[in-house]
Each structure stands twice: as C-alpha cells, then as structure tokens.
Coordinates of C-alpha atoms in Angstrom, one line a residue:
Chain A
M16 CA -25.7 39.2 -17.0
E17 CA -22.8 37.0 -15.7
Y18 CA -23.6 38.5 -12.3
I19 CA -26.9 36.5 -12.2
S20 CA -24.7 33.5 -11.7
L21 CA -23.2 35.0 -8.5
L22 CA -26.7 36.0 -7.4
M23 CA -27.7 32.4 -7.9
F24 CA -24.8 31.2 -5.9
L25 CA -25.8 33.4 -3.0
A26 CA -29.4 32.3 -3.3
V27 CA -28.4 28.7 -3.1
C28 CA -26.4 29.4 0.0
L29 CA -29.5 30.9 1.6
V30 CA -31.8 28.1 0.6
L31 CA -29.2 25.6 1.9
L32 CA -29.3 27.2 5.3
L33 CA -33.0 26.5 5.6
G34 CA -32.2 22.9 5.9
Y35 CA -33.9 21.2 3.0
P36 CA -31.8 18.3 1.6
V37 CA -28.8 19.7 -0.2
A38 CA -29.2 17.9 -3.5
Y39 CA -32.7 19.4 -4.1
S40 CA -31.7 22.8 -2.7
L41 CA -29.0 23.0 -5.4
A42 CA -31.0 21.7 -8.3
G43 CA -34.3 23.3 -7.4
T44 CA -32.9 26.8 -6.9
A45 CA -30.9 26.5 -10.1
L46 CA -34.0 25.5 -12.0
I47 CA -36.0 28.4 -10.7
F48 CA -33.3 30.8 -11.8
A49 CA -33.1 29.0 -15.2
G50 CA -36.9 29.3 -15.6
V51 CA -37.0 33.0 -14.7
G52 CA -33.9 33.6 -16.9
A53 CA -35.4 31.8 -19.8
F54 CA -38.7 33.8 -19.4
F55 CA -36.7 37.1 -19.7
G56 CA -34.6 35.7 -22.5
V57 CA -31.3 35.9 -20.7
F58 CA -30.9 32.1 -20.3
D59 CA -30.4 29.7 -23.2
T60 CA -32.4 26.6 -22.3
S61 CA -30.2 24.4 -24.6
Y62 CA -27.8 24.1 -21.7
L63 CA -30.5 22.1 -19.9
Q64 CA -30.7 19.7 -22.8
A65 CA -27.5 18.2 -21.5
V66 CA -29.1 17.0 -18.3
P67 CA -30.0 13.5 -19.4
S68 CA -26.6 12.7 -20.9
R69 CA -25.0 14.1 -17.7
L70 CA -27.2 11.8 -15.6
F71 CA -26.3 8.8 -17.8
G72 CA -22.6 9.9 -17.5
I73 CA -22.9 9.6 -13.7
V74 CA -24.4 6.1 -14.0
S75 CA -21.8 4.8 -16.5
N76 CA -18.8 6.4 -14.8
Q77 CA -16.4 3.6 -14.0
T78 CA -14.4 5.5 -11.4
L79 CA -17.4 6.3 -9.3
I80 CA -18.3 2.6 -9.0
A81 CA -15.5 2.6 -6.4
V82 CA -17.8 4.6 -4.0
P83 CA -20.4 2.0 -3.1
L84 CA -17.7 -0.6 -2.9
F85 CA -15.6 1.3 -0.5
V86 CA -18.7 2.2 1.5
F87 CA -19.6 -1.4 1.7
M88 CA -16.1 -2.3 2.8
G89 CA -16.1 0.3 5.6
V90 CA -19.6 -0.5 6.9
M91 CA -18.8 -4.2 6.9
L92 CA -15.6 -3.7 8.8
E93 CA -17.4 -1.5 11.3
K94 CA -20.1 -4.1 11.8
S95 CA -17.7 -7.0 12.1
R96 CA -15.9 -5.4 15.0
V97 CA -12.5 -5.3 13.4
A98 CA -12.0 -1.8 14.7
E99 CA -13.0 -2.7 18.2
D100 CA -10.5 -5.5 18.4
L101 CA -7.8 -3.4 17.0
L102 CA -8.4 -0.5 19.5
L103 CA -8.5 -2.8 22.5
A104 CA -5.3 -4.6 21.6
M105 CA -3.4 -1.3 20.9
E106 CA -4.6 0.2 24.2
Q107 CA -3.3 -2.8 26.1
V108 CA 0.1 -2.5 24.4
L109 CA 0.5 1.2 24.8
G110 CA -1.7 1.8 27.9
R111 CA 1.3 1.7 30.2
L112 CA 2.9 4.8 28.8
K113 CA 1.6 8.1 30.1
S114 CA 0.5 9.4 26.7
G115 CA 0.0 5.8 25.5
L116 CA -3.7 6.0 25.1
A117 CA -3.6 9.1 22.9
V118 CA -0.9 7.5 20.8
S119 CA -2.9 4.4 20.4
V120 CA -5.9 6.4 19.3
V121 CA -3.8 8.1 16.6
L122 CA -2.2 4.9 15.4
V123 CA -5.5 3.0 15.3
G124 CA -7.1 6.0 13.6
M125 CA -4.4 5.7 10.9
L126 CA -5.0 2.0 10.4
L127 CA -8.8 2.4 10.3
A128 CA -8.3 5.3 7.8
A129 CA -6.3 3.1 5.5
S130 CA -8.7 0.2 5.7
T131 CA -12.2 1.7 6.0
G132 CA -11.8 5.4 5.4
I133 CA -15.3 6.2 6.8
V134 CA -15.0 9.1 9.1
G135 CA -18.3 8.5 11.0
A136 CA -17.5 4.9 11.8
T137 CA -14.0 5.6 13.0
V138 CA -15.1 8.5 15.3
V139 CA -18.1 6.6 16.7
T140 CA -16.0 3.5 17.4
M141 CA -13.2 5.4 19.1
G142 CA -15.7 7.7 20.9
L143 CA -17.4 4.7 22.4
L144 CA -14.4 2.7 23.3
S145 CA -11.5 5.1 23.9
L146 CA -13.1 8.2 25.3
P147 CA -14.4 6.7 28.5
T148 CA -11.0 5.0 29.2
M149 CA -9.2 8.2 28.4
L150 CA -11.4 10.2 30.8
K151 CA -11.0 7.6 33.5
K152 CA -7.2 7.8 33.1
G153 CA -7.3 11.6 33.8
Y154 CA -7.2 13.0 30.2
S155 CA -8.8 16.4 30.0
P156 CA -12.1 16.0 28.0
S157 CA -11.1 18.6 25.4
F158 CA -7.8 16.9 24.6
A159 CA -9.3 13.5 24.4
C160 CA -12.1 14.7 22.1
G161 CA -9.8 16.6 19.9
A162 CA -7.5 13.6 19.4
I163 CA -10.5 11.3 18.6
C164 CA -12.2 13.7 16.2
A165 CA -9.0 14.6 14.4
T166 CA -7.7 11.1 13.9
G167 CA -11.1 10.0 12.8
T168 CA -10.9 12.3 9.9
L169 CA -7.6 10.8 8.7
G170 CA -9.8 8.6 6.5
Q171 CA -10.2 11.6 4.2
I172 CA -6.6 11.9 3.2
I173 CA -5.1 8.4 3.7
P174 CA -5.9 6.3 0.7
P175 CA -8.0 4.5 -0.2
S176 CA -10.4 7.3 0.6
I177 CA -13.8 8.0 -0.9
A178 CA -13.1 11.8 -0.8
L179 CA -10.1 11.2 -3.1
V180 CA -12.2 9.0 -5.5
L181 CA -14.7 11.8 -5.8
L182 CA -12.0 14.5 -6.1
G183 CA -10.0 12.5 -8.6
D184 CA -13.1 12.1 -10.8
V185 CA -13.9 15.8 -10.7
L186 CA -10.2 16.8 -11.3
S187 CA -9.6 14.4 -14.2
S188 CA -12.4 15.9 -16.2
A189 CA -11.4 19.5 -15.2
F190 CA -7.8 18.7 -16.3
V191 CA -8.9 17.5 -19.7
Q192 CA -11.2 20.5 -20.1
A193 CA -8.4 22.9 -19.1
Q194 CA -6.1 21.4 -21.7
L195 CA -8.7 21.4 -24.4
N196 CA -9.4 25.1 -23.7
M197 CA -5.7 25.7 -24.1
G198 CA -5.8 24.0 -27.5
I199 CA -4.1 20.8 -26.5
F200 CA -6.1 18.1 -28.2
S201 CA -4.2 15.0 -26.9
P202 CA -4.6 15.9 -23.2
R203 CA -2.6 14.2 -20.5
S204 CA -4.8 12.7 -17.8
V205 CA -4.8 12.4 -14.1
S206 CA -6.4 9.5 -12.3
V207 CA -7.7 8.6 -8.9
G208 CA -4.7 6.2 -8.6
D209 CA -2.4 9.2 -9.0
L210 CA -4.2 11.0 -6.2
F211 CA -3.9 8.0 -3.9
V212 CA -0.1 7.8 -4.5
G213 CA 0.2 11.6 -4.0
A214 CA -1.7 11.4 -0.7
L215 CA 0.6 8.9 0.8
V216 CA 3.4 11.2 1.9
P217 CA 1.2 14.0 3.2
G218 CA -1.0 11.5 5.0
F219 CA 1.8 10.0 6.9
L220 CA 3.2 13.4 7.6
L221 CA -0.1 14.4 9.1
V222 CA -0.1 11.3 11.3
G223 CA 3.5 12.1 12.4
M224 CA 2.5 15.6 13.3
Y225 CA -0.5 14.4 15.3
L226 CA 1.8 11.9 17.1
L227 CA 4.3 14.6 17.9
Y228 CA 1.6 16.9 19.2
V229 CA 0.1 14.2 21.3
L230 CA 3.5 13.1 22.8
V231 CA 4.6 16.7 23.6
F232 CA 1.4 18.1 25.0
A233 CA -0.2 15.1 26.5
S234 CA 1.4 15.5 29.9
R235 CA -0.2 19.0 30.2
H236 CA -3.6 17.6 29.6
I237 CA -3.4 14.5 31.9
T238 CA -4.0 14.8 35.6
P239 CA -2.4 11.7 37.1
S240 CA -5.1 9.4 38.4
L241 CA -4.6 7.2 41.4
E242 CA -6.1 4.3 39.6
Q243 CA -3.5 1.6 39.0
S244 CA -3.4 0.0 35.6
D245 CA -5.1 -3.3 36.1
Q246 CA -4.7 -4.6 32.6
A247 CA -3.0 -7.9 32.0
P248 CA -0.3 -7.6 29.4
I249 CA -1.6 -8.7 26.1
S250 CA -0.2 -11.9 24.4
V251 CA 1.6 -11.6 21.2
S252 CA -0.9 -13.9 19.4
A253 CA -3.8 -11.7 20.5
L254 CA -2.1 -8.6 19.2
F255 CA -1.3 -10.4 16.0
A256 CA -4.9 -11.6 15.6
A257 CA -6.2 -8.1 16.0
L258 CA -3.6 -6.4 13.7
F259 CA -3.3 -9.0 10.9
P260 CA -6.8 -8.8 9.3
P261 CA -6.8 -5.0 8.7
L262 CA -3.2 -5.0 7.7
L263 CA -3.8 -7.7 5.1
L264 CA -6.7 -5.8 3.7
I265 CA -4.8 -2.6 3.5
F266 CA -1.9 -4.5 1.8
M267 CA -4.3 -6.0 -0.8
V268 CA -6.2 -2.8 -1.6
L269 CA -3.4 -0.3 -1.6
G270 CA -0.8 -2.8 -2.9
S271 CA -2.8 -3.7 -5.9
I272 CA -3.3 0.0 -6.8
L273 CA 0.3 1.0 -6.2
A274 CA 1.7 -2.0 -8.0
G275 CA -0.5 -1.2 -11.0
F276 CA -2.4 -4.5 -10.9
A277 CA -5.8 -2.8 -10.3
T278 CA -7.6 0.4 -10.8
P279 CA -9.0 2.0 -7.7
T280 CA -12.4 0.6 -8.7
E281 CA -11.1 -2.9 -9.0
A282 CA -9.2 -2.5 -5.7
A283 CA -12.4 -1.4 -4.0
G284 CA -14.0 -4.6 -5.2
V285 CA -11.1 -6.5 -3.7
G286 CA -11.6 -4.6 -0.4
A287 CA -15.3 -5.2 -0.3
T288 CA -14.8 -8.9 -0.9
G289 CA -12.0 -8.9 1.7
A290 CA -14.2 -7.3 4.3
L291 CA -16.9 -9.9 3.6
V292 CA -14.4 -12.7 4.0
L293 CA -13.0 -11.2 7.2
A294 CA -16.5 -11.0 8.7
I295 CA -17.1 -14.6 7.9
I296 CA -13.8 -15.7 9.5
N297 CA -14.6 -13.6 12.6
K298 CA -17.9 -15.4 12.7
Q299 CA -19.6 -12.0 12.7
L300 CA -21.7 -12.5 9.6
N301 CA -25.3 -13.5 9.4
L302 CA -28.1 -12.8 7.0
Q303 CA -29.5 -9.9 9.1
K304 CA -26.1 -8.2 9.4
L305 CA -25.5 -8.6 5.7
K306 CA -28.9 -7.0 5.0
D307 CA -28.1 -4.1 7.4
V308 CA -24.7 -3.5 5.7
M309 CA -26.3 -3.5 2.2
M310 CA -29.1 -1.2 3.3
S311 CA -26.8 1.4 4.8
T312 CA -24.5 1.1 1.8
A313 CA -27.4 1.8 -0.5
K314 CA -28.4 4.8 1.6
V315 CA -25.0 6.3 1.8
T316 CA -24.5 5.8 -1.9
S317 CA -27.8 7.3 -2.8
M318 CA -27.1 10.3 -0.6
V319 CA -23.7 10.9 -2.3
F320 CA -24.9 10.4 -5.9
L321 CA -28.1 12.5 -5.4
I322 CA -25.9 15.4 -4.4
L323 CA -23.8 14.7 -7.5
I324 CA -27.0 14.8 -9.6
G325 CA -28.1 18.1 -7.9
A326 CA -24.7 19.6 -8.3
S327 CA -24.4 18.8 -12.0
I328 CA -27.8 20.5 -12.7
F329 CA -26.6 23.5 -10.7
S330 CA -23.3 23.7 -12.5
L331 CA -25.1 23.5 -16.0
V332 CA -27.3 26.4 -15.1
F333 CA -24.3 28.3 -13.6
R334 CA -22.5 27.8 -16.8
G335 CA -25.5 28.8 -18.8
F336 CA -25.5 32.2 -17.0
G337 CA -21.8 32.7 -17.9
G338 CA -20.5 32.0 -14.4
E339 CA -17.5 30.3 -15.7
E340 CA -16.3 33.2 -17.7
L341 CA -16.9 35.3 -14.6
I342 CA -14.6 33.2 -12.4
Q343 CA -12.0 33.0 -15.1
E344 CA -12.0 36.8 -15.4
L345 CA -11.8 37.2 -11.7
F346 CA -8.8 34.9 -11.4
T347 CA -6.9 36.5 -14.3
R348 CA -7.5 39.9 -12.9
L349 CA -6.1 39.0 -9.5
P350 CA -2.7 40.5 -8.7
G351 CA -0.1 38.0 -7.9
G352 CA -1.1 35.4 -10.5
V353 CA -1.3 31.7 -9.6
F354 CA -0.3 32.1 -6.0
T355 CA -3.1 34.4 -5.0
A356 CA -5.6 32.4 -7.1
V357 CA -4.7 29.2 -5.3
L358 CA -4.7 31.0 -1.9
L359 CA -8.1 32.5 -2.6
V360 CA -9.5 29.2 -3.6
M361 CA -8.1 27.6 -0.4
V362 CA -9.5 30.3 1.8
V363 CA -12.9 30.0 0.2
I364 CA -12.9 26.2 0.6
F365 CA -11.8 26.5 4.2
L366 CA -14.6 29.0 4.9
L367 CA -17.2 27.0 3.0
G368 CA -16.1 24.0 5.1
F369 CA -17.8 25.6 8.1
I370 CA -21.2 25.2 6.6
L371 CA -20.8 22.6 3.9
D372 CA -19.1 19.2 3.9
F373 CA -16.7 17.7 1.5
I374 CA -19.1 16.1 -0.9
E375 CA -20.9 19.4 -1.7
I376 CA -17.7 21.3 -2.0
T377 CA -16.1 18.7 -4.2
F378 CA -19.1 18.6 -6.5
V379 CA -20.1 22.3 -6.6
V380 CA -17.0 24.4 -6.0
V381 CA -14.1 22.3 -7.4
P382 CA -15.6 21.9 -10.9
L383 CA -16.0 25.7 -11.1
V384 CA -12.5 26.7 -10.0
A385 CA -10.3 23.7 -11.0
P386 CA -10.3 24.2 -14.8
V387 CA -9.2 27.8 -14.4
L388 CA -6.5 26.9 -11.9
L389 CA -5.2 24.0 -14.0
A390 CA -5.2 26.2 -17.1
M391 CA -2.9 28.5 -15.1
G392 CA -0.4 25.7 -14.9
V393 CA -1.2 24.3 -11.4
D394 CA -0.2 20.6 -11.1
P395 CA -3.5 18.5 -10.9
I396 CA -2.2 16.0 -8.3
W397 CA -0.9 18.7 -6.0
L398 CA -4.1 20.7 -6.3
G399 CA -6.1 17.6 -5.5
I400 CA -4.2 16.9 -2.3
M401 CA -4.2 20.5 -1.3
I402 CA -8.0 20.5 -1.6
A403 CA -8.3 17.1 0.2
V404 CA -6.2 18.3 3.2
N405 CA -8.2 21.5 3.2
L406 CA -11.5 19.7 3.1
Q407 CA -10.4 17.5 6.0
T408 CA -10.8 20.6 8.2
S409 CA -14.5 20.8 7.1
F410 CA -15.1 17.8 9.3
L411 CA -13.7 19.5 12.3
T412 CA -15.0 23.1 12.0
P413 CA -18.1 23.9 13.9
P414 CA -21.1 24.3 13.6
F415 CA -21.3 21.8 10.7
G416 CA -18.4 19.4 11.3
F417 CA -19.4 15.8 10.9
A418 CA -16.8 14.4 13.2
L419 CA -18.0 16.7 15.9
F420 CA -21.6 15.5 15.5
Y421 CA -20.6 11.9 15.6
L422 CA -18.6 12.3 18.7
R423 CA -21.3 14.4 20.4
G424 CA -23.7 11.5 19.6
V425 CA -21.7 9.0 21.6
A426 CA -19.8 11.1 24.2
P427 CA -20.9 10.7 27.8
P428 CA -22.9 13.7 29.1
E429 CA -20.1 15.1 31.3
V430 CA -18.3 16.0 28.1
K431 CA -19.6 19.3 27.0
T432 CA -20.0 20.4 23.4
S433 CA -17.6 23.2 24.1
H434 CA -15.0 20.7 25.2
I435 CA -15.2 19.1 21.7
Y436 CA -15.1 22.4 19.9
R437 CA -12.1 23.6 21.9
G438 CA -10.3 20.2 21.6
V439 CA -10.2 20.2 17.8
I440 CA -8.6 23.7 17.5
P441 CA -5.0 22.5 17.8
F442 CA -5.6 19.8 15.3
I443 CA -7.2 22.2 12.8
V444 CA -4.0 24.3 13.2
I445 CA -1.9 21.2 12.5
Q446 CA -3.8 20.6 9.3
L447 CA -3.3 24.2 8.3
I448 CA 0.4 23.9 9.0
L449 CA 0.5 20.8 6.8
L450 CA -1.3 22.7 4.1
A451 CA 1.3 25.5 4.3
C452 CA 4.1 22.9 4.1
L453 CA 2.6 21.4 1.0
A454 CA 2.3 24.8 -0.5
I455 CA 6.0 25.6 0.2
W456 CA 7.3 22.2 -0.8
P457 CA 5.0 20.8 -3.5
N458 CA 7.4 18.0 -4.0
L459 CA 6.0 16.3 -0.9
V460 CA 3.0 15.5 -3.0
T461 CA 4.3 15.2 -6.5
W462 CA 7.6 13.3 -5.9
L463 CA 6.1 9.9 -5.4
P464 CA 3.5 9.9 -8.2
Y465 CA 5.9 11.0 -10.8
L466 CA 8.5 8.5 -9.6
L467 CA 6.1 5.6 -10.1
Chain B
M263 CA -19.7 -9.3 -16.9
Q264 CA -17.8 -6.0 -16.7
E265 CA -20.9 -4.0 -17.4
S266 CA -23.2 -5.9 -15.0
V267 CA -21.3 -4.0 -12.3
M268 CA -22.4 -0.8 -13.9
Y269 CA -26.0 -1.9 -14.1
L270 CA -26.0 -2.9 -10.4
H271 CA -24.3 0.4 -9.5
G272 CA -26.8 2.5 -11.4
M273 CA -29.7 0.6 -9.8
V274 CA -28.4 1.1 -6.3
F275 CA -28.6 4.9 -6.2
L276 CA -31.2 5.6 -8.9
L277 CA -33.7 3.3 -7.2
G278 CA -32.4 3.8 -3.6
A279 CA -32.7 7.5 -3.6
A280 CA -36.4 7.6 -3.0
H281 CA -36.1 5.2 -0.1
T282 CA -33.3 7.3 1.3
L283 CA -35.6 10.3 1.2
R284 CA -38.3 8.3 3.0
V285 CA -36.0 7.5 5.9
N286 CA -34.6 11.1 5.9
G287 CA -31.2 9.9 4.8
H288 CA -30.2 12.8 2.5
V289 CA -27.8 15.4 3.9
R290 CA -29.1 18.7 5.1
V291 CA -27.2 21.8 6.1
D292 CA -28.9 21.7 9.5
I293 CA -27.2 24.5 11.5
F294 CA -30.6 26.2 11.9
Y295 CA -32.9 23.3 10.9
R296 CA -31.8 21.3 13.9
S297 CA -33.1 24.0 16.3
F298 CA -36.4 24.7 14.5
S299 CA -39.6 23.6 16.2
P300 CA -41.1 20.4 14.6
K301 CA -43.8 22.5 13.0
K302 CA -41.2 24.8 11.4
Q303 CA -39.3 21.8 10.2
A304 CA -42.4 20.4 8.7
K305 CA -42.9 23.8 6.9
V306 CA -39.4 23.7 5.4
D307 CA -40.0 20.1 4.3
L308 CA -43.4 20.9 2.8
F309 CA -42.3 24.0 0.8
G310 CA -39.0 22.3 -0.1
S311 CA -40.9 19.3 -1.5
L312 CA -43.3 21.5 -3.4
L313 CA -40.9 24.1 -4.8
L314 CA -37.6 22.3 -5.1
L315 CA -38.1 18.5 -5.2
M316 CA -41.2 18.1 -7.3
P317 CA -40.2 20.6 -10.0
V318 CA -36.7 19.1 -10.3
N319 CA -38.1 15.6 -10.8
I320 CA -40.8 16.6 -13.2
F321 CA -38.1 18.5 -15.1
I322 CA -35.7 15.5 -15.1
F323 CA -38.5 13.2 -16.3
M324 CA -39.6 15.6 -19.1
V325 CA -36.1 16.4 -20.4
S326 CA -35.0 12.8 -20.3
F327 CA -38.1 11.3 -21.9
D328 CA -37.0 11.9 -25.5
Y329 CA -33.5 10.8 -24.6
V330 CA -34.7 7.5 -23.3
M331 CA -37.2 7.0 -26.1
R332 CA -34.5 7.5 -28.7
A333 CA -32.5 4.7 -26.9
W334 CA -35.6 2.5 -27.0
R335 CA -36.3 3.1 -30.7
V336 CA -33.0 1.7 -31.7
M337 CA -32.8 -0.8 -28.9
E338 CA -29.5 0.8 -28.0
T339 CA -26.8 -1.7 -27.3
S340 CA -23.4 -1.4 -25.6
Q341 CA -20.5 0.1 -27.6
E342 CA -18.2 -2.4 -26.1
A343 CA -17.8 -5.8 -27.7
G344 CA -19.5 -8.4 -25.6
G345 CA -21.3 -5.7 -23.6
I346 CA -24.8 -6.0 -22.4
P347 CA -27.3 -5.1 -25.2
G348 CA -29.6 -3.3 -22.8
V349 CA -28.4 0.3 -22.6
Y350 CA -32.0 1.4 -23.3
L351 CA -33.0 -0.3 -20.1
L352 CA -30.2 1.3 -18.1
K353 CA -31.3 4.7 -19.5
S354 CA -34.8 4.0 -18.5
L355 CA -33.7 3.9 -14.9
I356 CA -33.4 7.7 -15.1
L357 CA -37.2 8.0 -15.8
L358 CA -37.9 5.4 -13.0
F359 CA -35.6 7.4 -10.7
S360 CA -37.4 10.7 -11.2
F361 CA -40.8 9.0 -11.1
T362 CA -40.1 7.2 -7.7
M363 CA -38.7 10.4 -6.3
L364 CA -41.8 12.3 -7.4
L365 CA -44.0 9.7 -5.7
Q366 CA -42.0 10.0 -2.5
G367 CA -42.1 13.8 -2.9
I368 CA -45.9 13.6 -3.0
A369 CA -45.9 11.4 0.1
E370 CA -43.7 13.9 1.9
V371 CA -46.1 16.7 1.0
I372 CA -49.0 14.8 2.4
R373 CA -47.1 13.8 5.5
N374 CA -46.1 17.3 6.3
V375 CA -49.5 18.7 5.6
V376 CA -50.9 16.2 8.1
K377 CA -48.2 17.2 10.6
L378 CA -49.1 20.9 10.2
S379 CA -52.8 20.4 10.4
L380 CA -52.6 18.7 13.8
D381 CA -53.5 21.0 16.6
K382 CA -51.3 19.7 19.3
P383 CA -47.6 20.4 19.2
L384 CA -45.5 17.6 17.8
S385 CA -42.9 15.8 19.8
K386 CA -39.5 15.2 18.2
A387 CA -40.2 11.5 18.1
E388 CA -43.5 11.9 16.1
N389 CA -41.7 14.1 13.7
Q390 CA -39.6 11.4 12.2

C-alpha cells in the first residue's frame, strides 16, 4: 500500500508536465488519489482533517512573513534603478581591463544578490545593460550569457535570500520532527538566521570561484575589438553615490541579523523600508510606481504561498498513504549509510531541478527527505546550505531554468538560445565543485554559525 | 501591532491568489505547455480548472467550514497578551480564499470554453 504514494508522486510529475499551474497540479492530483484511496478503504481521511490548521499555520507563520517583505524590497530596488546605477559605475571603473566587464558583472551580481536577492530582476537588469556592451567589446555570446545568468543566481545563496527563508522554515520543522521521532522532547532548533550565517562563507567562496574562472578564461572568449574605449573616467563621488545606497542597505539588513538585533523577518522589514527610503531619495518614487511595486509583490507572494498550500495538501496525502515510512525504509536499507543517503538526495534534487524550480523542490521534496536525513545525524545547517547550493543549479539547467528564460527575454536576437545553454555549463560545473567542497569540508558551512 | 503584520500578510496572499490566477501569474512547468497550440493550451486550462482547481477549492471550503465556525462560536481571540481579538476573522480568510479562487476558476472555465468554441484559430495575443 505504501507503493501508492510512489505512484502518486509519478502521477503528479506527469500532471505537472501538462503545464497547469503547479499548486493545483499538486493538490488536485493528491486529492484525486485520496478520494479513490478512501473509496477502496486504503486511505484514512482523517489525515485531511489537518488541512485547515495547516493553512492557518501558513498564515500565522512568523518566519514566512519575511517573504513578501524581501520581495517588496527587491522589486522596489529594481524599479528605483539602484541596480542600473551600480552596474554603470562599476563598468566604468573596471571597463579598461580586458576582462573588466565580466569581473564587474560578477561583482555587481554579488552586491545585488546581497541587497535584492531576486534572480529575475538581477538577470534582466544585467542582460539589458551589460550584455550589449560585452558583445560590442568582443566577448563571445556564450561566455557573456553564462556569466550574467550565473551571477544572477547568486541571490539564491547569498543572504538575505528568499530561498534560504523558505528552506529555513521547512528545515526547522523537519529538525524538530526528527528529534521528536528519536525521543528527544526538548529539541534543539535551527533558524533562518543560522542558515543566513552558514551561507556567508560558501556564498563568497562561490563568488571567488566565479571571479577566478572569469579572469583565467576571459581572454579565450574575447576577440579584441578595434573600438577604443571612449568612456570618461568616473569621478570618485559618482562611484560613491552608486555604491553607497546598496551597501548601506546590505549593512543594515545583514548587520542587524548577524549582530542578533533582529530576526530575519524584522530585518526584511528594515530592508523594505530602506528600499522605500532610497527610492524617495533617488526621486524615483511616485504613486504609480508604488502601486506597481505593491501589485507585483502581491502577485509573487501569492504565487509562492499558493504552491506552499498545494504542497502541504500533497504531503498530507503522501503521508496518509505511508510514503514517509517508505522513504525512511529506503534510506535505512541503502548501503553506505548517511553518505549515500545524502548523495542520493543531492542527485535527485539536481535532476528534479531540470524540470522544477526551487520553490516546488523546497516545499515538496525537502519536507519528505529532511526529517529522515536529520534523524541520521546530518547537521541541519549544513544540509540546508547543501540543498541551497544544489537548488541554485535549477535556475541554470535547461529546459526549465528561470535565469535562462529571463535572459532569453531580454537578449538581442543575434544571441542564440544555444549560446545561453552552452555558456552556463562551466558555471554549473563550478557550482557542483563548490557542492563537492562543502561535502568534503563541512566546516566551511558550520564553522561560522557555531562560532557566533 | 505585532499581529497586524500577520493579518496584512495573510490578506496579501489569501486574497491575492485569485487575482494572480486571473493574470496568469501562477508558476507552470511549461516545457511542453509553451509549445502547445493556443487551443491545446486552452484545453489544458479547461480540464485543469475543472478537475484540479475547482475540486481542491471546494474541498478546502468544506473541510475548513467547521474549523472556522468553531472559531466564530467562541469569538476566538489571540493567545498573546495584547493581541488582536480577531482570530476568527483571520481564519475566515481561508473560506474567502477558497471562495474567490472557485469564482475565478469558474471564470477560467467559461473563458476557455469560449476560446475552444471559436472556429478560427487563436493568435497568441488573444490567448492571454
């Protein structure tokens, strides 16, 4: 009977591929299975009685309130042209170097990741502003596209990131559940703040690896152009004016979390307010723009939370069919213990990343596997960061990689889709190398959080 | 004050979800969907709305009805000192959510039936 849960998982994958919105594909298919199962007496409908309190749990979850606030902050920064100013200033500083443009793309990507953390906005901005310049300067299209897509996804891993908020929430309940199952009734907890701290070292490591790659290989991908650099050197005050606002915002948001003044939710409120103030100072705010920002915040938030609602109905039914026991059994039967279990999960998440994106994987897959892994003694912070780095590749893996779509949307027609696909391969490899490094040296993740 | 944030937060996505559906803002796995003809896309949306969306929202409404009514009967208040004494209102949002989603689902069904009953092939623009 547990095998019905696997059957349901496969059925959901098939329904998803038809293209109906994810949230209802998940919940609807699960309900059909539950209905048929109840009819034949193999499904206990009392599992579904938990749905209303689950829904209310989503509404009253303090951690998740950070999501709309961070979305608001990111959209506001995007609309108030902070990113554009930053990119133009950096290009002028670094544009004289041969690989300067690519380096500036990586650095700006890092700053945007730490301030907005919205992958789509970062990729679109850089695709519109940097890609034409890079092509003009003789960069090969695939190299330029790869650099832009990959750095655009840094927002996933560099805190504050919405992905880490969602993961942190899922993991903290999984961690408590795992300890309760083991008979520990005063469980330790893991918070979104812990994940943020744990992501710092791996995040900067990834930026470093990107920079190294760009510096070493750029010369191979640039055909020198005859065009002389006609840019006037940028004044110090202009550079300062472009750099200061996002740096201040990063300092306020991250600083308040790291120093322990604020929870991530409170810091997100600070960030949202800060972005609003910056927009007013930059004279970019009017009523229409505020309305636009609030509308798109509401849409993105609804989209995320509807998937959460759909996924929680799915996982209740999955549990009702005994799917959890099945996974647990599978993992304990694996030869090689914890190592193979983690490896298996990582491979599955990587492969699912080709067709799903991080939200669905976080809400559907992680709650199923995390309690089992954590019960086997895996460190929750380390697991969270491993999953986050792994999920970052889901943005870059065709055919369903968000970063690729966004860039395709704004790239000039002479850039072929195959250029984009080919360009991201080295960066996916870099991410996998980072993943391997974190697996070999878990201290890279856990050192800082346990120090603080 | 603390809890007002939670109320606003709940309202954003519970009431915003139906609008997001209307403007096609919910994520799809569109590897194949993207390359479908407009008629085929309309078919997916029609059957998805009928078989997936509407049952789920009817189910959420029915299963939550007692839960919300229980909160109303005792005029459930916040467990926190100084919290907003309106938890029953907050819970009612769940009913409102499934109801607005159901309405928008019906609208989607009608829209897609109309699309499919037109004889001429649809252009991508008309399909939005």
